CSV table of N, CA and C in Angstrom, one decimal:
chain,number,residue,atom,x,y,z
L,1,MET,N,-24.8,-12.3,26.2
L,1,MET,CA,-23.8,-12.2,26.1
L,1,MET,C,-22.5,-11.7,27.3
L,2,GLU,N,-21.1,-12.0,27.7
L,2,GLU,CA,-20.5,-11.5,28.5
L,2,GLU,C,-18.9,-12.0,28.1
L,3,THR,N,-18.2,-11.1,28.2
L,3,THR,CA,-16.9,-11.6,28.4
L,3,THR,C,-16.0,-11.5,30.0
L,4,ILE,N,-15.1,-12.6,29.7
L,4,ILE,CA,-14.2,-13.0,30.7
L,4,ILE,C,-13.0,-12.3,30.5
L,5,ARG,N,-12.2,-12.1,31.5
L,5,ARG,CA,-10.6,-12.0,31.0
L,5,ARG,C,-10.5,-13.4,32.2
L,6,LEU,N,-9.3,-14.1,31.7
L,6,LEU,CA,-9.2,-15.4,32.0
L,6,LEU,C,-8.0,-15.0,33.0
L,7,THR,N,-7.7,-16.0,34.0
L,7,THR,CA,-6.8,-16.0,35.4
L,7,THR,C,-6.0,-17.2,35.0
L,8,GLY,N,-5.0,-17.9,35.8
L,8,GLY,CA,-4.3,-19.0,36.0
L,8,GLY,C,-5.4,-20.1,36.1
L,9,ASP,N,-6.2,-20.2,36.8
L,9,ASP,CA,-7.3,-21.1,37.5
L,9,ASP,C,-8.2,-21.2,35.9
L,10,ASP,N,-8.4,-20.6,35.4
L,10,ASP,CA,-8.8,-20.7,34.0
L,10,ASP,C,-8.1,-21.4,32.4
L,11,TRP,N,-7.5,-22.5,33.1
L,11,TRP,CA,-6.8,-22.8,31.8
L,11,TRP,C,-7.3,-23.9,31.6
L,12,ARG,N,-8.3,-24.8,32.2
L,12,ARG,CA,-8.9,-25.5,30.8
L,12,ARG,C,-9.8,-25.1,30.4
L,13,LEU,N,-11.1,-24.1,30.7
L,13,LEU,CA,-11.1,-23.2,29.5
L,13,LEU,C,-10.7,-22.6,28.3
L,14,LEU,N,-9.1,-22.2,29.1
L,14,LEU,CA,-8.5,-21.9,28.1
L,14,LEU,C,-7.7,-22.5,26.8
L,15,ARG,N,-7.6,-23.6,27.3
L,15,ARG,CA,-7.3,-25.0,26.3
L,15,ARG,C,-8.6,-25.4,25.8
L,16,ASP,N,-10.0,-25.5,26.3
L,16,ASP,CA,-11.1,-25.9,25.2
L,16,ASP,C,-11.0,-24.8,24.5
L,17,VAL,N,-11.2,-23.9,23.9
L,17,VAL,CA,-11.5,-22.7,23.1
L,17,VAL,C,-10.6,-22.8,22.2
L,18,ARG,N,-9.5,-23.0,22.8
L,18,ARG,CA,-8.0,-22.3,21.9
L,18,ARG,C,-8.3,-24.1,21.0
L,19,LEU,N,-8.4,-25.0,22.0
L,19,LEU,CA,-8.2,-26.4,20.7
L,19,LEU,C,-9.6,-26.5,19.9
L,20,ALA,N,-10.5,-25.6,20.0
L,20,ALA,CA,-11.5,-25.8,19.3
L,20,ALA,C,-11.4,-24.9,18.1
L,21,ALA,N,-10.1,-23.6,18.3
L,21,ALA,CA,-10.5,-22.9,17.1
L,21,ALA,C,-9.5,-23.2,16.4
L,22,LEU,N,-8.6,-24.2,17.1
L,22,LEU,CA,-7.6,-24.7,15.9
L,22,LEU,C,-7.7,-25.7,15.3
L,23,ALA,N,-9.0,-26.7,15.9
L,23,ALA,CA,-9.8,-27.4,15.1
L,23,ALA,C,-10.5,-26.7,14.2
L,24,ASP,N,-11.1,-25.7,14.5
L,24,ASP,CA,-11.9,-25.2,13.4
L,24,ASP,C,-11.4,-24.5,12.5
L,25,ALA,N,-10.3,-23.6,12.3
L,25,ALA,CA,-9.5,-23.0,11.2
L,25,ALA,C,-8.3,-23.1,11.6
L,26,PRO,N,-7.5,-24.6,11.1
L,26,PRO,CA,-6.1,-24.6,11.3
L,26,PRO,C,-5.6,-23.9,10.6
L,27,HIS,N,-5.5,-23.2,9.1
L,27,HIS,CA,-5.6,-22.4,8.2
L,27,HIS,C,-4.7,-20.7,8.9
L,28,ALA,N,-5.5,-20.4,10.1
L,28,ALA,CA,-5.4,-18.8,10.5
L,28,ALA,C,-4.3,-18.6,11.7
L,29,TYR,N,-3.8,-19.9,12.1
L,29,TYR,CA,-3.3,-19.8,13.4
L,29,TYR,C,-1.6,-19.6,13.3
L,30,GLY,N,-0.9,-19.7,13.9
L,30,GLY,CA,0.5,-20.1,14.1
L,30,GLY,C,1.0,-21.3,14.4
L,31,SER,N,0.3,-21.5,15.0
L,31,SER,CA,0.3,-22.7,15.5
L,31,SER,C,-0.6,-24.2,15.2
L,32,SER,N,-0.5,-25.3,15.5
L,32,SER,CA,-1.5,-26.1,15.1
L,32,SER,C,-2.3,-27.2,16.4
L,33,LEU,N,-2.7,-27.8,16.2
L,33,LEU,CA,-4.1,-28.8,16.7
L,33,LEU,C,-3.0,-29.6,17.2
L,34,ALA,N,-2.0,-30.5,16.3
L,34,ALA,CA,-1.7,-31.4,16.9
L,34,ALA,C,-0.1,-31.0,18.2
L,35,VAL,N,0.4,-30.1,18.1
L,35,VAL,CA,0.9,-29.0,18.6
L,35,VAL,C,0.5,-28.5,20.0
L,36,GLU,N,-1.0,-28.3,20.4
L,36,GLU,CA,-1.5,-27.7,21.4
L,36,GLU,C,-2.2,-28.8,21.9
L,37,GLU,N,-2.5,-29.6,21.7
L,37,GLU,CA,-3.1,-30.9,22.1
L,37,GLU,C,-2.2,-31.6,23.2
L,38,GLY,N,-0.9,-31.3,22.6
L,38,GLY,CA,0.3,-32.2,23.3
L,38,GLY,C,0.5,-30.9,24.7
L,39,PHE,N,0.2,-29.6,24.6
L,39,PHE,CA,0.4,-29.2,26.0
L,39,PHE,C,0.1,-29.9,27.2
L,40,ALA,N,0.4,-29.7,28.3
L,40,ALA,CA,0.0,-30.3,29.7
L,40,ALA,C,-0.9,-29.0,30.6
L,41,GLU,N,-0.7,-29.2,31.7
L,41,GLU,CA,-1.6,-27.8,32.4
L,41,GLU,C,-0.7,-26.7,32.4
L,42,ASP,N,0.9,-27.3,33.2
L,42,ASP,CA,1.4,-25.9,33.3
L,42,ASP,C,2.0,-25.5,32.1
L,43,ASP,N,1.4,-25.5,30.7
L,43,ASP,CA,1.8,-25.1,29.6
L,43,ASP,C,0.7,-24.0,29.5
L,44,TRP,N,-0.7,-24.4,30.0
L,44,TRP,CA,-1.4,-23.5,29.3
L,44,TRP,C,-1.6,-22.8,30.7
L,45,ARG,N,-0.8,-22.8,31.9
L,45,ARG,CA,-0.8,-21.8,33.3
L,45,ARG,C,0.2,-20.6,32.6
L,46,ARG,N,1.0,-21.5,32.1
L,46,ARG,CA,2.5,-20.1,31.9
L,46,ARG,C,2.0,-19.6,30.6
L,47,ARG,N,0.9,-20.2,29.6
L,47,ARG,CA,0.4,-19.1,29.0
L,47,ARG,C,-0.9,-17.8,29.3
L,48,LEU,N,-1.1,-18.1,30.3
L,48,LEU,CA,-2.0,-17.6,31.4
L,48,LEU,C,-1.1,-16.6,32.0
L,49,ALA,N,-0.4,-16.7,32.5
L,49,ALA,CA,0.8,-16.3,33.6
L,49,ALA,C,1.1,-15.7,32.4
L,50,GLY,N,1.9,-15.4,31.5
L,50,GLY,CA,2.2,-14.1,30.1
L,50,GLY,C,2.5,-13.1,30.4
L,51,GLY,N,1.8,-12.2,31.3
L,51,GLY,CA,1.4,-10.5,31.1
L,51,GLY,C,0.6,-10.3,29.7
L,52,GLY,N,0.4,-11.6,29.2
L,52,GLY,CA,-0.6,-10.8,28.1
L,52,GLY,C,-2.6,-10.7,29.0
L,53,LEU,N,-3.0,-11.3,27.7
L,53,LEU,CA,-4.5,-11.3,27.9
L,53,LEU,C,-5.3,-12.1,27.3
L,54,TRP,N,-5.9,-12.7,27.6
L,54,TRP,CA,-6.7,-13.5,27.8
L,54,TRP,C,-8.2,-13.5,28.1
L,55,VAL,N,-9.4,-13.4,26.8
L,55,VAL,CA,-11.0,-13.1,26.8
L,55,VAL,C,-11.3,-14.2,26.2
L,56,VAL,N,-12.5,-15.1,27.0
L,56,VAL,CA,-13.3,-15.6,26.3
L,56,VAL,C,-14.7,-15.1,26.1
L,57,ALA,N,-15.8,-15.0,24.8
L,57,ALA,CA,-16.8,-15.1,25.0
L,57,ALA,C,-17.8,-15.8,25.3
L,58,LEU,N,-19.2,-16.0,26.3
L,58,LEU,CA,-19.9,-16.6,27.2
L,58,LEU,C,-21.2,-15.8,26.4
L,59,VAL,N,-22.1,-17.6,25.8
L,59,VAL,CA,-23.4,-17.1,25.8
L,59,VAL,C,-24.1,-18.0,26.6
L,60,ASP,N,-24.9,-17.8,27.3
L,60,ASP,CA,-25.5,-18.8,28.7
L,60,ASP,C,-25.0,-19.8,28.5
L,61,GLY,N,-23.4,-19.4,29.3
L,61,GLY,CA,-22.6,-20.2,29.6
L,61,GLY,C,-21.5,-21.1,29.3
L,62,ALA,N,-21.6,-21.1,27.9
L,62,ALA,CA,-21.1,-21.5,26.7
L,62,ALA,C,-20.2,-20.7,26.1
L,63,PRO,N,-18.9,-21.3,25.8
L,63,PRO,CA,-18.2,-20.7,25.7
L,63,PRO,C,-18.0,-20.3,23.7
L,64,VAL,N,-18.1,-19.2,23.6
L,64,VAL,CA,-18.6,-18.7,22.0
L,64,VAL,C,-17.5,-18.3,21.0
L,65,GLY,N,-16.5,-17.9,21.8
L,65,GLY,CA,-15.1,-16.9,21.0
L,65,GLY,C,-14.3,-16.4,22.2
L,66,LEU,N,-12.6,-16.7,22.0
L,66,LEU,CA,-11.4,-15.9,22.6
L,66,LEU,C,-10.6,-15.4,21.2
L,67,VAL,N,-9.6,-14.3,22.4
L,67,VAL,CA,-8.6,-13.6,21.7
L,67,VAL,C,-7.5,-13.4,23.1
L,68,GLY,N,-6.4,-13.7,22.5
L,68,GLY,CA,-5.8,-13.4,23.7
L,68,GLY,C,-4.7,-12.0,22.3
L,69,ALA,N,-4.1,-11.5,23.2
L,69,ALA,CA,-2.8,-10.2,23.3
L,69,ALA,C,-1.5,-10.4,24.2
L,70,TYR,N,-0.5,-9.8,23.5
L,70,TYR,CA,0.4,-10.1,24.6
L,70,TYR,C,1.6,-8.7,23.8
L,71,LEU,N,2.8,-9.0,24.8
L,71,LEU,CA,2.7,-7.4,24.6
L,71,LEU,C,4.8,-7.4,23.3
L,72,THR,N,4.3,-7.2,21.8
L,72,THR,CA,5.5,-7.6,21.1
L,72,THR,C,6.8,-6.6,21.2
L,73,GLU,N,6.4,-5.2,21.9
L,73,GLU,CA,7.3,-4.4,22.3
L,73,GLU,C,6.9,-4.1,23.6
L,74,GLN,N,7.6,-2.4,23.9
L,74,GLN,CA,7.2,-2.5,24.9
L,74,GLN,C,6.4,-1.2,25.0
L,75,ASP,N,5.3,-1.2,24.6
L,75,ASP,CA,3.9,-0.5,25.0
L,75,ASP,C,2.9,-0.7,23.6
L,76,THR,N,3.7,-1.6,22.7
L,76,THR,CA,2.8,-2.5,21.9
L,76,THR,C,1.8,-4.1,22.1
L,77,PRO,N,0.8,-4.6,22.0
L,77,PRO,CA,0.2,-5.2,22.3
L,77,PRO,C,0.0,-5.9,21.2
L,78,MET,N,-0.1,-7.1,20.5
L,78,MET,CA,-0.3,-7.9,19.5
L,78,MET,C,-1.6,-8.6,19.6
L,79,ILE,N,-2.4,-9.0,19.2
L,79,ILE,CA,-4.0,-9.7,19.3
L,79,ILE,C,-3.4,-10.9,18.6
L,80,VAL,N,-3.8,-12.0,19.2
L,80,VAL,CA,-3.6,-13.5,18.8
L,80,VAL,C,-4.6,-14.3,18.5
L,81,SER,N,-5.5,-14.7,18.4
L,81,SER,CA,-5.6,-16.3,18.2
L,81,SER,C,-7.5,-15.7,18.5
L,82,MET,N,-7.6,-15.2,17.9
L,82,MET,CA,-9.0,-14.6,17.8
L,82,MET,C,-9.6,-15.7,16.9
L,83,TRP,N,-10.6,-16.0,17.8
L,83,TRP,CA,-11.7,-17.0,16.9
L,83,TRP,C,-13.5,-16.8,17.2
L,84,VAL,N,-14.2,-17.2,16.7
L,84,VAL,CA,-15.8,-17.3,17.0
L,84,VAL,C,-15.8,-18.0,16.1
L,85,ARG,N,-16.7,-19.0,17.4
L,85,ARG,CA,-17.5,-20.2,17.2
L,85,ARG,C,-18.8,-20.0,15.5
L,86,PRO,N,-19.0,-20.8,14.6
L,86,PRO,CA,-19.1,-20.3,13.5
L,86,PRO,C,-20.6,-20.3,13.5
L,87,GLY,N,-20.7,-21.3,14.5
L,87,GLY,CA,-22.5,-20.7,14.3
L,87,GLY,C,-23.0,-19.4,15.3
L,88,SER,N,-21.7,-18.5,15.9
L,88,SER,CA,-21.8,-17.4,16.6
L,88,SER,C,-21.6,-16.2,16.2
L,89,ARG,N,-20.8,-16.5,14.7
L,89,ARG,CA,-20.5,-15.7,13.4
L,89,ARG,C,-21.7,-14.6,13.0
L,90,GLY,N,-20.8,-12.9,12.9
L,90,GLY,CA,-22.4,-12.0,12.8
L,90,GLY,C,-23.0,-11.6,13.5
L,91,LEU,N,-22.3,-12.3,15.3
L,91,LEU,CA,-24.3,-11.7,16.0
L,91,LEU,C,-22.9,-10.7,17.1
L,92,GLY,N,-21.6,-10.2,16.6
L,92,GLY,CA,-21.1,-9.3,17.8
L,92,GLY,C,-20.3,-9.6,18.7
L,93,VAL,N,-19.7,-11.0,18.4
L,93,VAL,CA,-18.8,-12.1,19.4
L,93,VAL,C,-17.7,-11.3,18.9
L,94,GLY,N,-17.3,-11.2,17.9
L,94,GLY,CA,-16.0,-10.5,17.8
L,94,GLY,C,-15.4,-9.2,18.1
L,95,ASP,N,-16.7,-8.8,17.3
L,95,ASP,CA,-16.4,-7.4,17.9
L,95,ASP,C,-16.6,-6.7,19.6
L,96,SER,N,-16.8,-7.6,20.1
L,96,SER,CA,-16.8,-7.2,22.0
L,96,SER,C,-15.2,-8.4,22.1
L,97,LEU,N,-15.1,-9.0,21.9
L,97,LEU,CA,-13.6,-9.4,21.8
L,97,LEU,C,-12.9,-8.2,22.0
L,98,ILE,N,-12.8,-8.0,20.6
L,98,ILE,CA,-11.7,-6.5,20.4
L,98,ILE,C,-12.1,-5.6,21.4
L,99,THR,N,-13.3,-5.1,21.9
L,99,THR,CA,-12.9,-3.8,22.6
L,99,THR,C,-12.5,-4.1,23.5
L,100,ASP,N,-12.8,-5.2,24.4
L,100,ASP,CA,-12.0,-5.9,25.5
L,100,ASP,C,-9.9,-5.3,25.2
L,101,VAL,N,-9.6,-6.1,24.2
L,101,VAL,CA,-8.6,-5.7,24.3
L,101,VAL,C,-7.9,-4.3,24.0
L,102,LEU,N,-8.6,-3.9,23.2
L,102,LEU,CA,-8.3,-1.9,23.0
L,102,LEU,C,-8.6,-1.2,24.6
L,103,ARG,N,-9.7,-2.1,25.4
L,103,ARG,CA,-10.1,-1.5,26.7
L,103,ARG,C,-8.3,-1.7,27.5
L,104,TRP,N,-8.2,-3.1,27.4
L,104,TRP,CA,-7.2,-3.6,28.4
L,104,TRP,C,-5.9,-2.7,27.4
L,105,ALA,N,-5.8,-2.5,26.3
L,105,ALA,CA,-4.6,-1.2,26.0
L,105,ALA,C,-4.7,-0.2,27.0
L,106,ALA,N,-5.8,0.7,26.6
L,106,ALA,CA,-6.0,2.1,27.2
L,106,ALA,C,-5.6,1.6,28.2
L,107,GLU,N,-6.3,1.0,29.7
L,107,GLU,CA,-6.0,1.1,30.4
L,107,GLU,C,-4.8,0.8,31.3
L,108,ASN,N,-3.6,0.2,29.9
L,108,ASN,CA,-2.3,0.3,30.7
L,108,ASN,C,-1.9,1.1,29.9
L,109,ARG,N,-2.3,2.2,28.9
L,109,ARG,CA,-1.7,4.0,28.5
L,109,ARG,C,-0.8,3.3,27.4
L,110,TRP,N,-1.2,2.0,26.6
L,110,TRP,CA,-0.5,1.6,25.2
L,110,TRP,C,-0.9,2.6,24.2
L,111,SER,N,0.1,3.1,23.2
L,111,SER,CA,-0.6,3.5,22.0
L,111,SER,C,-1.0,3.0,20.5
L,112,ARG,N,-0.5,1.8,20.8
L,112,ARG,CA,-1.7,1.0,19.5
L,112,ARG,C,-1.7,-0.7,19.7
L,113,VAL,N,-2.1,-1.2,19.0
L,113,VAL,CA,-2.4,-2.5,19.2
L,113,VAL,C,-2.7,-2.9,17.6
L,114,VAL,N,-1.6,-3.9,17.4
L,114,VAL,CA,-1.4,-4.7,16.1
L,114,VAL,C,-2.2,-6.4,16.1
L,115,LEU,N,-1.8,-6.5,15.1
L,115,LEU,CA,-2.7,-7.6,14.5
L,115,LEU,C,-2.3,-8.9,13.2
L,116,ARG,N,-2.1,-10.1,13.4
L,116,ARG,CA,-1.5,-10.3,11.5
L,116,ARG,C,-3.1,-10.7,11.4
L,117,VAL,N,-3.3,-10.7,10.1
L,117,VAL,CA,-4.5,-11.3,9.7
L,117,VAL,C,-4.3,-12.5,8.5
L,118,ALA,N,-4.6,-13.8,8.3
L,118,ALA,CA,-4.5,-14.3,7.3
L,118,ALA,C,-5.0,-13.9,5.9
L,119,ASP,N,-4.1,-13.8,4.7
L,119,ASP,CA,-5.0,-13.8,3.4
L,119,ASP,C,-5.6,-14.8,3.0
L,120,GLY,N,-6.6,-14.1,2.4
L,120,GLY,CA,-8.0,-15.2,2.5
L,120,GLY,C,-8.9,-15.5,3.7
L,121,ASN,N,-8.6,-14.7,4.5
L,121,ASN,CA,-9.5,-14.5,5.8
L,121,ASN,C,-10.3,-13.2,5.8
L,122,ASP,N,-11.3,-12.9,4.6
L,122,ASP,CA,-11.6,-12.0,4.6
L,122,ASP,C,-12.6,-11.8,5.9
L,123,ALA,N,-13.4,-12.8,6.4
L,123,ALA,CA,-14.4,-12.2,7.7
L,123,ALA,C,-13.9,-11.2,8.3
L,124,ALA,N,-12.4,-12.0,9.0
L,124,ALA,CA,-11.9,-11.5,9.8
L,124,ALA,C,-10.9,-9.8,9.8
L,125,ARG,N,-10.7,-9.8,8.9
L,125,ARG,CA,-10.3,-8.4,7.8
L,125,ARG,C,-11.1,-7.3,8.0
L,126,ARG,N,-12.1,-7.8,7.5
L,126,ARG,CA,-13.9,-6.8,7.7
L,126,ARG,C,-14.0,-6.6,9.0
L,127,LEU,N,-13.6,-7.5,10.3
L,127,LEU,CA,-13.6,-7.1,11.5
L,127,LEU,C,-13.1,-6.3,11.8
L,128,PHE,N,-11.9,-6.2,11.1
L,128,PHE,CA,-10.6,-5.4,11.8
L,128,PHE,C,-10.6,-4.2,11.0
L,129,LEU,N,-10.8,-4.2,10.1
L,129,LEU,CA,-10.8,-3.1,9.8
L,129,LEU,C,-12.3,-1.8,10.5
L,130,ARG,N,-13.7,-2.5,10.2
L,130,ARG,CA,-14.5,-2.0,11.1
L,130,ARG,C,-14.5,-1.5,12.3
L,131,GLN,N,-13.0,-2.0,13.0
L,131,GLN,CA,-12.7,-2.3,14.6
L,131,GLN,C,-11.5,-0.4,14.6
L,132,GLY,N,-11.2,-0.4,13.2
L,132,GLY,CA,-9.8,0.6,12.9
L,132,GLY,C,-9.0,0.9,12.6
L,133,PHE,N,-8.2,-0.5,12.5
L,133,PHE,CA,-7.5,-1.3,12.2
L,133,PHE,C,-7.2,-0.6,11.0
L,134,GLU,N,-5.6,-0.5,10.5
L,134,GLU,CA,-5.2,-0.3,9.1
L,134,GLU,C,-4.3,-0.9,9.1
L,135,PRO,N,-4.6,-0.8,7.2
L,135,PRO,CA,-3.1,-1.7,6.9
L,135,PRO,C,-2.0,-1.3,7.3
L,136,THR,N,-0.8,-2.4,7.0
L,136,THR,CA,0.5,-1.3,7.5
L,136,THR,C,1.5,-1.2,6.1
L,137,GLY,N,0.9,-2.8,5.0
L,137,GLY,CA,1.8,-3.1,4.0
L,137,GLY,C,3.0,-3.8,5.0
L,138,VAL,N,2.9,-4.3,5.7
L,138,VAL,CA,4.1,-5.4,6.1
L,138,VAL,C,3.2,-6.3,6.5
L,139,ARG,N,3.9,-7.5,5.6
L,139,ARG,CA,3.7,-9.2,5.4
L,139,ARG,C,4.5,-10.3,5.7
L,140,ALA,N,4.2,-11.5,6.1
L,140,ALA,CA,5.1,-12.6,6.7
L,140,ALA,C,4.7,-13.2,6.4
L,141,PRO,N,5.4,-14.7,6.3
L,141,PRO,CA,4.1,-16.0,6.0
L,141,PRO,C,3.8,-16.4,7.6
L,142,LEU,N,2.9,-17.0,7.7
L,142,LEU,CA,1.8,-17.9,8.5
L,142,LEU,C,3.6,-18.9,9.0
L,143,GLU,N,3.5,-19.2,10.2
L,143,GLU,CA,4.6,-19.5,10.6
L,143,GLU,C,4.3,-21.4,10.7
L,144,SER,N,2.6,-21.7,10.7
L,144,SER,CA,2.8,-23.4,10.6
L,144,SER,C,2.3,-23.7,9.3
L,145,ASP,N,2.1,-22.6,8.5
L,145,ASP,CA,1.8,-22.6,6.8
L,145,ASP,C,2.3,-21.7,5.7
L,146,PRO,N,4.0,-22.1,6.1
L,146,PRO,CA,4.6,-20.8,5.2
L,146,PRO,C,3.9,-20.0,4.0
L,147,GLY,N,3.4,-21.1,3.4
L,147,GLY,CA,3.0,-20.8,1.9
L,147,GLY,C,1.7,-19.5,2.4
L,148,VAL,N,1.1,-19.4,3.3
L,148,VAL,CA,0.1,-18.3,3.4
L,148,VAL,C,1.1,-17.2,4.2
L,149,ALA,N,0.0,-16.4,3.4
L,149,ALA,CA,0.6,-14.5,3.5
L,149,ALA,C,0.1,-13.9,4.5
L,150,THR,N,0.6,-13.2,5.1
L,150,THR,CA,-0.1,-12.4,6.8
L,150,THR,C,0.4,-10.9,6.5
L,151,GLU,N,-0.9,-10.3,6.9
L,151,GLU,CA,-0.3,-9.0,6.7
L,151,GLU,C,-0.7,-8.5,8.0
L,152,LEU,N,0.2,-7.5,8.7
L,152,LEU,CA,0.4,-6.9,9.8
L,152,LEU,C,-0.5,-5.3,9.4
L,153,LEU,N,-1.6,-5.2,10.5
L,153,LEU,CA,-2.9,-4.4,10.7
L,153,LEU,C,-2.2,-3.9,12.3
L,154,SER,N,-2.7,-2.5,12.1
L,154,SER,CA,-2.2,-1.3,13.6
L,154,SER,C,-3.4,-0.2,13.5
L,155,ARG,N,-3.9,-0.1,14.9
L,155,ARG,CA,-4.9,0.5,15.6
L,155,ARG,C,-4.0,1.8,16.4
L,156,ALA,N,-4.2,2.2,16.5
L,156,ALA,CA,-4.6,3.6,17.3
L,156,ALA,C,-4.4,3.7,18.7
L,157,ILE,N,-4.2,4.0,19.7
L,157,ILE,CA,-5.4,3.9,21.0
L,157,ILE,C,-5.5,5.2,21.3
């Protein structure tokens, strides 16, 4: 397995993996498949040029996972869009993707990384806790489904 940091020229790869994630787990994201299927090339390129980080995990050249991160505050990136293809779960893909985000945060000398995890997404919660994230007690509804609550987790760098 390898992980690659995406650039603007990788917009098709981001689009394909992100749409696969939204189709597989529509309850886990603040957006929807219907919304993002309507995005044009410029929308995907803007997402990649927004100053954040997008990483795809590949096995034998095929995408098996995705993670994104962007700055929510001056020195605090937030992990978004974490996803691992169902057939690749439990193989360390999620750990590799999180490690890349933590490395990026350290390279930029940021003090912590945060993320939100939806209630009921127990596998993701276990991954994040294993990676050193801690519950903050801050809760908010999921944008795409306000009936689903999320919790903010935080990890110092």
